[in-house]
mmCIF file of N, CA and C in Angstrom:
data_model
loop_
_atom_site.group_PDB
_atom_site.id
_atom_site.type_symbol
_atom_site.label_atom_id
_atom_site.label_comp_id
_atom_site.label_asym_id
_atom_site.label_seq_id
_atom_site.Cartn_x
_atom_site.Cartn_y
_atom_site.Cartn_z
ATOM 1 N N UNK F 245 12.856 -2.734 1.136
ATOM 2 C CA UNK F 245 11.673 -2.182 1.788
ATOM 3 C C UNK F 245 10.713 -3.305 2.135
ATOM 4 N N UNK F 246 10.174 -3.354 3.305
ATOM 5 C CA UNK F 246 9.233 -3.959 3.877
ATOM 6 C C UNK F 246 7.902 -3.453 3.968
ATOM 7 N N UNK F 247 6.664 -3.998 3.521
ATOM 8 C CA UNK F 247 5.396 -3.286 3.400
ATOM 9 C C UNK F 247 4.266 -4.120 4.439
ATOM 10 N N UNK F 248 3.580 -4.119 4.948
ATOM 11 C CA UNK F 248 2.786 -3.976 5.538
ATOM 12 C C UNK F 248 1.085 -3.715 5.816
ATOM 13 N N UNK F 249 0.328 -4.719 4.761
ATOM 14 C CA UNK F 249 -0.755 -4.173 4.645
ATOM 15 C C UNK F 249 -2.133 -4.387 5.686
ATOM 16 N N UNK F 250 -2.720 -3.817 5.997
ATOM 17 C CA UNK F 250 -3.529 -4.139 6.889
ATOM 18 C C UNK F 250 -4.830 -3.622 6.784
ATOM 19 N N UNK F 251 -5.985 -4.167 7.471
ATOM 20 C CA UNK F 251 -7.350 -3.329 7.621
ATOM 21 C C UNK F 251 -8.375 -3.813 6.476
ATOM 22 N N UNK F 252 -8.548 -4.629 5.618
ATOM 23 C CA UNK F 252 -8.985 -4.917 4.995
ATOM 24 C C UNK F 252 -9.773 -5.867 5.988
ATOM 25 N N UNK F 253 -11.249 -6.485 5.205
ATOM 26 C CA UNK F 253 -12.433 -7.067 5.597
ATOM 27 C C UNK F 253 -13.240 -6.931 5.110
ATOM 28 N N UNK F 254 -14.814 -7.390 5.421
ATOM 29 C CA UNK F 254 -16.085 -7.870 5.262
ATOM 30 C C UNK F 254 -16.846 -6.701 5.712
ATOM 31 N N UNK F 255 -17.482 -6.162 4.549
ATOM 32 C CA UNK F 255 -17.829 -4.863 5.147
ATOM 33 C C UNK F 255 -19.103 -4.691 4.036
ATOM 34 N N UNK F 256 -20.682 -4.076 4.572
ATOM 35 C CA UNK F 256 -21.627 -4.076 3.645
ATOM 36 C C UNK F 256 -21.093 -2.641 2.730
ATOM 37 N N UNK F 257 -22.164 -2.995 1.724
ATOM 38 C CA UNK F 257 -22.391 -1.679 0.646
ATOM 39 C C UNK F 257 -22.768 -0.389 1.544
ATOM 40 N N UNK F 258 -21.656 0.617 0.820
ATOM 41 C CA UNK F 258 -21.984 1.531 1.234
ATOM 42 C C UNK F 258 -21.191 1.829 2.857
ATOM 43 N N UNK F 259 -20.539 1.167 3.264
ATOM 44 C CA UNK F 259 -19.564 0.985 4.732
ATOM 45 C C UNK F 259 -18.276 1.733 4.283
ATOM 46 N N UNK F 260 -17.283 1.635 5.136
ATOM 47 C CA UNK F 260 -16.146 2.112 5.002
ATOM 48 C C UNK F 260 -14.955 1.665 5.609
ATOM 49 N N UNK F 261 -14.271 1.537 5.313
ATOM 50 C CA UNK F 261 -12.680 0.461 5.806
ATOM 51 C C UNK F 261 -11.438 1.313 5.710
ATOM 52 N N UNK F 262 -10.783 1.491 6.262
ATOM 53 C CA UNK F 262 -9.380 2.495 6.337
ATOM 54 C C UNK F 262 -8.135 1.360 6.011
ATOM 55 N N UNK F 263 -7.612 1.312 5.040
ATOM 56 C CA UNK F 263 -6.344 0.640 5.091
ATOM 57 C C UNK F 263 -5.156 1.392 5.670
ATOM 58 N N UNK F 264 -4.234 0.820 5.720
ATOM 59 C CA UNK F 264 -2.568 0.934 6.297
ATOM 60 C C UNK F 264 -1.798 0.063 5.737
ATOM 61 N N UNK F 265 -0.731 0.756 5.480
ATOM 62 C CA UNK F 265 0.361 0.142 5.009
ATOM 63 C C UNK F 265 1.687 0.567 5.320
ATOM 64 N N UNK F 266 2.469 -0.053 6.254
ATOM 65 C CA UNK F 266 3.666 0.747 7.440
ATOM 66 C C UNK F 266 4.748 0.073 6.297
ATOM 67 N N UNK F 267 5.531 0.750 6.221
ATOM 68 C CA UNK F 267 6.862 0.733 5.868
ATOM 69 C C UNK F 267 8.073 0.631 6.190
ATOM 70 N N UNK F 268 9.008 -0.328 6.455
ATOM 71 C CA UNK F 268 10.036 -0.425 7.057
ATOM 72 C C UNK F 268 11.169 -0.268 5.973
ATOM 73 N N UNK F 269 12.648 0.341 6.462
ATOM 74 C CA UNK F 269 13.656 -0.037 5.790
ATOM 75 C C UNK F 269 13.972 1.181 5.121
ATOM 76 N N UNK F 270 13.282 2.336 4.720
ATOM 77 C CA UNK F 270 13.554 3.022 3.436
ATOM 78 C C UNK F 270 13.154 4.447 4.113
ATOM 79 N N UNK F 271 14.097 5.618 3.339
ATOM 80 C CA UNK F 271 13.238 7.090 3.670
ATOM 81 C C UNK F 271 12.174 7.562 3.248
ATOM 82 N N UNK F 272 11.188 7.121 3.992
ATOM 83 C CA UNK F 272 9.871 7.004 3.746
ATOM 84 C C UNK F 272 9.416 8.292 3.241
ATOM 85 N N UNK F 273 9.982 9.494 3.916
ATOM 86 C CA UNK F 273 9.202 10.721 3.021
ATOM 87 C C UNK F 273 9.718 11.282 1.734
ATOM 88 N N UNK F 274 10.912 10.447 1.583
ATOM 89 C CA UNK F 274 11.514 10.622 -0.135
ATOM 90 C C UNK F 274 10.433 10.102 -1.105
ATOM 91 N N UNK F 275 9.567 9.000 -0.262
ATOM 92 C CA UNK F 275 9.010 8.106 -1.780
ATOM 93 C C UNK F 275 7.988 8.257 -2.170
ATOM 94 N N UNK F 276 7.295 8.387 -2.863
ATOM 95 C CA UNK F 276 5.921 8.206 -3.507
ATOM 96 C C UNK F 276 5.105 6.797 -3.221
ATOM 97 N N UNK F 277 4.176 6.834 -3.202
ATOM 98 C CA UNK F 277 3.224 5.411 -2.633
ATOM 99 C C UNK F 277 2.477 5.641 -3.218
ATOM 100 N N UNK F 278 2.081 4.140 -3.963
ATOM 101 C CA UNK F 278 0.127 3.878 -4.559
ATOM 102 C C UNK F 278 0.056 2.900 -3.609
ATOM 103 N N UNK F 279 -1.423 2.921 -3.644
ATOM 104 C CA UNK F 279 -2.161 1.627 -3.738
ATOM 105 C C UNK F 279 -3.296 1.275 -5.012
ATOM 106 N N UNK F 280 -2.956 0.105 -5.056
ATOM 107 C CA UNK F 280 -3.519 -0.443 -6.257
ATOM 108 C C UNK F 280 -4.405 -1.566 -5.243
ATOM 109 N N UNK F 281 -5.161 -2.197 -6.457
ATOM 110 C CA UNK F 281 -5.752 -3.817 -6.333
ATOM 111 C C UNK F 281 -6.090 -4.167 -7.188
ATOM 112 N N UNK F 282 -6.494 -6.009 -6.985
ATOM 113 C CA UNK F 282 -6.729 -6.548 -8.321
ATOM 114 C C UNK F 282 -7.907 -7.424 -7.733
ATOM 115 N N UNK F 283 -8.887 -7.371 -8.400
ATOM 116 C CA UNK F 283 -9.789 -8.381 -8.070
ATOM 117 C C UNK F 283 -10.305 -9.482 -9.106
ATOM 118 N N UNK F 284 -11.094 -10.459 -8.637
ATOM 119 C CA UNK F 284 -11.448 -11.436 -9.090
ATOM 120 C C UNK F 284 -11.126 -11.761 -10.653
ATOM 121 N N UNK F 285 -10.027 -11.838 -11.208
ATOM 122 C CA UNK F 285 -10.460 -12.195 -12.951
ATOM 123 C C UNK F 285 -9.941 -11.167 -13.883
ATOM 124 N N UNK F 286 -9.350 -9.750 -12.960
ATOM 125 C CA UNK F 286 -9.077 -8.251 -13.333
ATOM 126 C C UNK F 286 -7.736 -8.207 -12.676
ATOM 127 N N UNK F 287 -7.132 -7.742 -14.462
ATOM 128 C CA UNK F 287 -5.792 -6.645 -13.862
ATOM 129 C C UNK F 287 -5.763 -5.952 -12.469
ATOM 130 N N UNK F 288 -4.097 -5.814 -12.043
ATOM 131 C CA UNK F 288 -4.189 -4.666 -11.107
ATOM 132 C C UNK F 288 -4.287 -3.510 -11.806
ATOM 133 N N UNK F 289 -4.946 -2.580 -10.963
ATOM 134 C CA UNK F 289 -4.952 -1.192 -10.752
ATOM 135 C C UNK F 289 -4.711 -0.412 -10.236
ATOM 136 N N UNK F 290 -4.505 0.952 -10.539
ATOM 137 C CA UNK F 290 -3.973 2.016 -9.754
ATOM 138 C C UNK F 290 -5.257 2.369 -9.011
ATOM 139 N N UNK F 291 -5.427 2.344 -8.057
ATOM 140 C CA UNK F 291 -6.448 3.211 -6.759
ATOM 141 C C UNK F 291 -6.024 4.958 -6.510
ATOM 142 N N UNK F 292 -5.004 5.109 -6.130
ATOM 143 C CA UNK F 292 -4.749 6.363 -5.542
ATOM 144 C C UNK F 292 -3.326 6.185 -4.799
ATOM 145 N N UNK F 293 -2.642 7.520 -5.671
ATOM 146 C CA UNK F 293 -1.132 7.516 -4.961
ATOM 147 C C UNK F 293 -0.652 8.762 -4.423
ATOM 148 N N UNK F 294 0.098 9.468 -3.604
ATOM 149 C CA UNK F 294 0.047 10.238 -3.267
ATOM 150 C C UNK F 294 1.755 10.429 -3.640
ATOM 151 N N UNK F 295 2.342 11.844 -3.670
ATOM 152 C CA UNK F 295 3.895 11.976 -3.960
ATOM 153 C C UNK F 295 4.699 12.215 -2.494
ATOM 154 N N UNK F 296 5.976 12.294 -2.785
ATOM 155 C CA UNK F 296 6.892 12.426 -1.938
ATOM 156 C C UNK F 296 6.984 14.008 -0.858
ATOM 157 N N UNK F 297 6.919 13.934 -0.077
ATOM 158 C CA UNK F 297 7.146 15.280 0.664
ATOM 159 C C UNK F 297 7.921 16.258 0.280
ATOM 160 N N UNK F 298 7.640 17.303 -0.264
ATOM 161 C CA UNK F 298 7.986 18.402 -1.294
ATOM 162 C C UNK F 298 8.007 19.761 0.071
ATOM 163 N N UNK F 299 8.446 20.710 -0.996
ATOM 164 C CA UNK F 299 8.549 21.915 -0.184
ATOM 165 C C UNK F 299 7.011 22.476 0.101
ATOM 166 N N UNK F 300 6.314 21.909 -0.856
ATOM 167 C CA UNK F 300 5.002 22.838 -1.024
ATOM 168 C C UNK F 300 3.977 21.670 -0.065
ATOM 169 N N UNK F 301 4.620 20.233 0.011
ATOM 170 C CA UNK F 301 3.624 19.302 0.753
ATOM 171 C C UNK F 301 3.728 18.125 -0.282
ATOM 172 N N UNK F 302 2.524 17.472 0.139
ATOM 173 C CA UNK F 302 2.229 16.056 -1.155
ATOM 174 C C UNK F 302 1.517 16.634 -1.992
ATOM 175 N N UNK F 303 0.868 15.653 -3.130
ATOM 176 C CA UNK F 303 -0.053 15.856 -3.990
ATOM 177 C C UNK F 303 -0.479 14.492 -3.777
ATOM 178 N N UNK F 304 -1.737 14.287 -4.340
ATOM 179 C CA UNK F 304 -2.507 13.092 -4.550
ATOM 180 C C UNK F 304 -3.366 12.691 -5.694
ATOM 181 N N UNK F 305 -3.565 11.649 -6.325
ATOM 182 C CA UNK F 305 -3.956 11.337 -7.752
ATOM 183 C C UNK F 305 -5.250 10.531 -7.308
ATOM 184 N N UNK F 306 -6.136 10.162 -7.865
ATOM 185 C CA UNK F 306 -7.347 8.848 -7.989
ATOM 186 C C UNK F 306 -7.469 8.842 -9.272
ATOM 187 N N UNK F 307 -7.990 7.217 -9.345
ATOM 188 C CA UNK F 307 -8.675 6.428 -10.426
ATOM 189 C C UNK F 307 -9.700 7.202 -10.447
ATOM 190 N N UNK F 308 -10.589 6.998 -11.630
ATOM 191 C CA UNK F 308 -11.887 7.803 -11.625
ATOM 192 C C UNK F 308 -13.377 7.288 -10.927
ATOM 193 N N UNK F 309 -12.752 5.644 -10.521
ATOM 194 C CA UNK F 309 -13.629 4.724 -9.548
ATOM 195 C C UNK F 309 -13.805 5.145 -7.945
ATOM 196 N N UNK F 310 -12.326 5.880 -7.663
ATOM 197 C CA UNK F 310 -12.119 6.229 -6.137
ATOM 198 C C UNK F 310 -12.434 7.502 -5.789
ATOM 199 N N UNK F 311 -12.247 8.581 -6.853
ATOM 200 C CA UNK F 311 -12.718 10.018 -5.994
ATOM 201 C C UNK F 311 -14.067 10.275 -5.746
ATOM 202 N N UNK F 312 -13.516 11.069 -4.629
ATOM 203 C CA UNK F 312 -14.720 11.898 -4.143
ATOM 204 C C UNK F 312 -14.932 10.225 -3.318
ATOM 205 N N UNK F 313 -15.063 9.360 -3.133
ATOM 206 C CA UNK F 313 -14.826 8.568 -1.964
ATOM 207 C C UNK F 313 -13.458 7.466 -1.081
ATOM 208 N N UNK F 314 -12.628 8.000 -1.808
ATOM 209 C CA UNK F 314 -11.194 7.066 -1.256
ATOM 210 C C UNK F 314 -10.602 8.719 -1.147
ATOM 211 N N UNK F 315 -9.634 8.606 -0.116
ATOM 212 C CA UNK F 315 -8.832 9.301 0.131
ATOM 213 C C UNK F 315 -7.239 8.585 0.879
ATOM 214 N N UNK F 316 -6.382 9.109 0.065
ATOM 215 C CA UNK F 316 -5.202 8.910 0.699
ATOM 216 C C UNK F 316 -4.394 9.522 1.398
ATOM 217 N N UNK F 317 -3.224 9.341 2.504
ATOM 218 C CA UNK F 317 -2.576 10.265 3.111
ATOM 219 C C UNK F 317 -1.602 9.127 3.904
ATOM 220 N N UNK F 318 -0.801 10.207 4.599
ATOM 221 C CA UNK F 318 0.618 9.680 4.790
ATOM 222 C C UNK F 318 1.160 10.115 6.233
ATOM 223 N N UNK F 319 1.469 9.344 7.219
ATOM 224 C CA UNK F 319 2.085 10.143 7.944
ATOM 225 C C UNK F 319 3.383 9.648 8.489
ATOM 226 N N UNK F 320 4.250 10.487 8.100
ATOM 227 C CA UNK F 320 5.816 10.087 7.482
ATOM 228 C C UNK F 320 6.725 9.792 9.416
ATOM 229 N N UNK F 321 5.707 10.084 10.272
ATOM 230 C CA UNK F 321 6.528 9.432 11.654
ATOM 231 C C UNK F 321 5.742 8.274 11.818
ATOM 232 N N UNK F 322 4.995 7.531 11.481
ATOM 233 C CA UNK F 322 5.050 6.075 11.703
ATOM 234 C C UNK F 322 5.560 5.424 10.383
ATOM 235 N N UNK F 323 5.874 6.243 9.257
ATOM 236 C CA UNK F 323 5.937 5.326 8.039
ATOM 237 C C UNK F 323 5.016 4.539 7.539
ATOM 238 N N UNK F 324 3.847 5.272 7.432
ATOM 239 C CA UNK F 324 2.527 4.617 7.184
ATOM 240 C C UNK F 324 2.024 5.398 6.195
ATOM 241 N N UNK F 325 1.267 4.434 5.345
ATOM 242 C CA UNK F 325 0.108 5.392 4.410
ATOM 243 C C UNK F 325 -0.883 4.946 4.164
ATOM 244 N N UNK F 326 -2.043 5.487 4.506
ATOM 245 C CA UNK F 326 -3.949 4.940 4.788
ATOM 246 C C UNK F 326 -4.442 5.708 3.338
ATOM 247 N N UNK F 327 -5.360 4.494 3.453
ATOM 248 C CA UNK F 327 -6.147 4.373 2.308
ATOM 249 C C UNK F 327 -7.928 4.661 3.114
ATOM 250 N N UNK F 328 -8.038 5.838 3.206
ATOM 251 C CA UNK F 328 -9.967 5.592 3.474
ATOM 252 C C UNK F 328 -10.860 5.644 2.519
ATOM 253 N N UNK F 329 -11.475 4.410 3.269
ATOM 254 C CA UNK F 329 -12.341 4.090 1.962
ATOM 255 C C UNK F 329 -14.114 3.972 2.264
ATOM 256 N N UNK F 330 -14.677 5.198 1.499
ATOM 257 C CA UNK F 330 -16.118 5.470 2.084
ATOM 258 C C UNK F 330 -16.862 4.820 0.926
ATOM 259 N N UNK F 331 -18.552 4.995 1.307
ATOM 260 C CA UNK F 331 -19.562 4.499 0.644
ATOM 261 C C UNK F 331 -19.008 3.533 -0.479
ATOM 262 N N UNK F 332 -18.600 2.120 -0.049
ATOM 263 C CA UNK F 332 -18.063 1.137 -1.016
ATOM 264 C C UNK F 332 -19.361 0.445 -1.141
ATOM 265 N N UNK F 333 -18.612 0.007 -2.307
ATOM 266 C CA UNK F 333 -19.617 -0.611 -3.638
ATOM 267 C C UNK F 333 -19.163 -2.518 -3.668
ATOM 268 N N UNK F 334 -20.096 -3.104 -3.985
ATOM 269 C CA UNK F 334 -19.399 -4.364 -4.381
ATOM 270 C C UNK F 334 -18.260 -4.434 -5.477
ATOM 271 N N UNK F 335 -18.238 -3.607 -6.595
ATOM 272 C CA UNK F 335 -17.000 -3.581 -7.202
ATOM 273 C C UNK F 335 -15.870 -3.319 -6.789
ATOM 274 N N UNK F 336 -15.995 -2.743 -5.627
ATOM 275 C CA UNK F 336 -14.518 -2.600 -4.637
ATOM 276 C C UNK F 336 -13.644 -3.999 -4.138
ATOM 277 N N UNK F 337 -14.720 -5.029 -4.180
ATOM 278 C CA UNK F 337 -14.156 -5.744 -3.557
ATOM 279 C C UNK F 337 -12.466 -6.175 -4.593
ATOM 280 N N UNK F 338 -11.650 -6.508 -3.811
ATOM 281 C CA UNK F 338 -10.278 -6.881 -4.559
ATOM 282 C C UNK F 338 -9.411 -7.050 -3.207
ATOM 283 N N UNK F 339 -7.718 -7.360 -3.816
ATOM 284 C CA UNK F 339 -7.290 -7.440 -2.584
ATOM 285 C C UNK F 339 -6.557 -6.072 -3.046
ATOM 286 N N UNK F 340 -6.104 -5.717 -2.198
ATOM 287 C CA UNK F 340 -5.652 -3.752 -2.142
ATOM 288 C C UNK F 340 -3.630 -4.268 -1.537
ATOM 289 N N UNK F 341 -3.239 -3.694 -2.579
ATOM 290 C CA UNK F 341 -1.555 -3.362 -2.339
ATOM 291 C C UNK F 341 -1.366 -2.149 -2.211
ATOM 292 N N UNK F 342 -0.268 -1.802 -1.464
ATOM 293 C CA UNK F 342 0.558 -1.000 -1.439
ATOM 294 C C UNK F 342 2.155 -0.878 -2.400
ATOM 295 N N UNK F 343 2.509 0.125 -2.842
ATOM 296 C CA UNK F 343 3.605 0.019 -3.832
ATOM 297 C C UNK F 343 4.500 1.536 -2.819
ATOM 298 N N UNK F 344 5.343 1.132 -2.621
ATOM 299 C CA UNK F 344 6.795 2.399 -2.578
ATOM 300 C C UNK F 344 7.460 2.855 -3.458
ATOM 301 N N UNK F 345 8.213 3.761 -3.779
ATOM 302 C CA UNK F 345 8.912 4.287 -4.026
ATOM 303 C C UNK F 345 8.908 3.978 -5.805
ATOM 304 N N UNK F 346 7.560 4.027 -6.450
ATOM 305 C CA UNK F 346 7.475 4.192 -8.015
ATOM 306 C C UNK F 346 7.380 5.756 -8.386
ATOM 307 N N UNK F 347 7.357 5.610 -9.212
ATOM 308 C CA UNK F 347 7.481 7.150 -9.878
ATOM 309 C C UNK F 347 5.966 7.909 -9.987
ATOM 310 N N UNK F 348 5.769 9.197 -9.650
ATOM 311 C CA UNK F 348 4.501 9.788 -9.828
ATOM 312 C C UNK F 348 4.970 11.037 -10.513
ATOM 313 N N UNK F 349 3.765 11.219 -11.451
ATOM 314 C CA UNK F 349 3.935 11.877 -12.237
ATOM 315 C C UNK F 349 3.385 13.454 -12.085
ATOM 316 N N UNK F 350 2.071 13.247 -11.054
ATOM 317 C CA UNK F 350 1.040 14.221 -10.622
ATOM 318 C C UNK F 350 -0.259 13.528 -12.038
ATOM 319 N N UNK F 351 0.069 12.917 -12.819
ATOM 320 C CA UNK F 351 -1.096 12.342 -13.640
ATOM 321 C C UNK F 351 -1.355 11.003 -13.059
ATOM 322 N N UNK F 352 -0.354 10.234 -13.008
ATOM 323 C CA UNK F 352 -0.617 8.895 -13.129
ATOM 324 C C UNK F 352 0.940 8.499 -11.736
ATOM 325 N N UNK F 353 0.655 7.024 -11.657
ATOM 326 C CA UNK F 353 1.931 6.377 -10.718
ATOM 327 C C UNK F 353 2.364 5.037 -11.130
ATOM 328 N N UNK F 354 3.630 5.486 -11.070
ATOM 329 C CA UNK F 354 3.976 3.989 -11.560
ATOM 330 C C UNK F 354 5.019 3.250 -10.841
ATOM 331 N N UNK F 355 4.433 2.098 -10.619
ATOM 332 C CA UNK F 355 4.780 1.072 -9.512
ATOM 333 C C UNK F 355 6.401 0.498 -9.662
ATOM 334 N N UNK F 356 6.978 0.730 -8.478
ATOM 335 C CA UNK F 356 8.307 0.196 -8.626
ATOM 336 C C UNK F 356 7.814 -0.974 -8.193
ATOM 337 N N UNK F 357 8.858 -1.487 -8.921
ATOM 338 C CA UNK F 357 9.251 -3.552 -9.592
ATOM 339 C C UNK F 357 8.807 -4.123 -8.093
ATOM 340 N N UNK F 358 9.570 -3.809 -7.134
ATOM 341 C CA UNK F 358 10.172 -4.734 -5.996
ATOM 342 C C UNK F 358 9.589 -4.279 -4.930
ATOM 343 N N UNK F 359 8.583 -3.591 -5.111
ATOM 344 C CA UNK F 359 8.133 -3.534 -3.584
ATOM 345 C C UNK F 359 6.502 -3.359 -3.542
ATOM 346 N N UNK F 360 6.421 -4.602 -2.968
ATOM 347 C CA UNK F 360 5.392 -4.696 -2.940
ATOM 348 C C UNK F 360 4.618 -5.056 -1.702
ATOM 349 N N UNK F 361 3.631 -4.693 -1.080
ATOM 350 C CA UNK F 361 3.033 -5.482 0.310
ATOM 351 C C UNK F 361 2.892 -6.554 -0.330
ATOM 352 N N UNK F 362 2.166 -7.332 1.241
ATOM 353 C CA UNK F 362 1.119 -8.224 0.584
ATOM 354 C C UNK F 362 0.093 -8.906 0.623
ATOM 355 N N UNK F 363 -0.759 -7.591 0.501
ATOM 356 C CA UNK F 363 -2.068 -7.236 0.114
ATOM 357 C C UNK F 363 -3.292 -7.727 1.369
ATOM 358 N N UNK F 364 -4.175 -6.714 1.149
ATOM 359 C CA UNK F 364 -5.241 -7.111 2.425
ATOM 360 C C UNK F 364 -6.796 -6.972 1.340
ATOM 361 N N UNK F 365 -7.441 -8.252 1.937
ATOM 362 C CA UNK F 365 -8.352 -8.181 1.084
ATOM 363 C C UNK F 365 -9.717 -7.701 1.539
ATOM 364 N N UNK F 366 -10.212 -6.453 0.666
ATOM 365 C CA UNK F 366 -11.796 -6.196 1.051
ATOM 366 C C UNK F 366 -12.886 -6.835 0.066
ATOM 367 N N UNK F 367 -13.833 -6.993 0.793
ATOM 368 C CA UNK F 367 -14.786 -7.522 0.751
ATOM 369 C C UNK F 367 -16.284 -6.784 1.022
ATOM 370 N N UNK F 368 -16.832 -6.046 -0.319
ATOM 371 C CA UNK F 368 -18.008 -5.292 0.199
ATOM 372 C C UNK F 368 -19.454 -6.258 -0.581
ATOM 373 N N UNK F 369 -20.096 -6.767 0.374
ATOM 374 C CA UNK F 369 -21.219 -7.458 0.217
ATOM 375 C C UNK F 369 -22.484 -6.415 -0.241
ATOM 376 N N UNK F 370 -23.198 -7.144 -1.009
ATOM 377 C CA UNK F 370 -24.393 -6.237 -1.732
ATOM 378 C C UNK F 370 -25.876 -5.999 -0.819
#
């Protein structure tokens, strides 16, 4: 799998930035996707992952840093999955990955080994 991250930048407090992350190589609506990031000095983290295309649809998870302003979604004919990201904070800043095809639980997601973008970095100034 090939990942693809994009849309990241320099953006004030309180702005908003949409990531993307296109996917090549793999059946994209079989897999589950996070995005995580890691910033300055800090572990990665889980951001928000959404599950595989089910009979009933996706589901979607957040950190307790991202809801109610990050939202994720998927749209399985470009093989893409956006990350929007509203009223950001300077603690946002990090660089933001994308992960395929790890396991979701509907609690939590967990990142397969080998696939990884690589990574677009935001930047929210105070």
């Amino acid at each position: 799998v090939q990942l693809q991250a994009s849309g990241g930048g320099l953006v004030q407090t309180g702005g908003s930035l949409r990531l993307s992350c296109a996917a090549s190589g793999s059946t994209f609506s079989d897999t589950a996707i996070g995005w995580f990031r890691r910033a300055p000095g800090k572990q990665r983290e889980l951001v928000a992952a959404i599950s595989s295309v089910g009979s009933s649809g996706t589901s979607t998870l957040y950190a307790d840093s991202a809801k109610g302003r990050f939202t994720i979604s998927r749209d399985n004919a470009k093989n893409t999955v956006y990350l929007q990201m509203n009223s950001l904070k300077p603690e946002d800043t990090a660089v933001y990955y994308c992960n395929v095809g790890g396991l979701y639980t509907g609690h939590d997601y967990y990142a397969s080994f080998n696939s990884w973008g690589q990574g677009t970095l935001v930047t929210v100034s105070s």
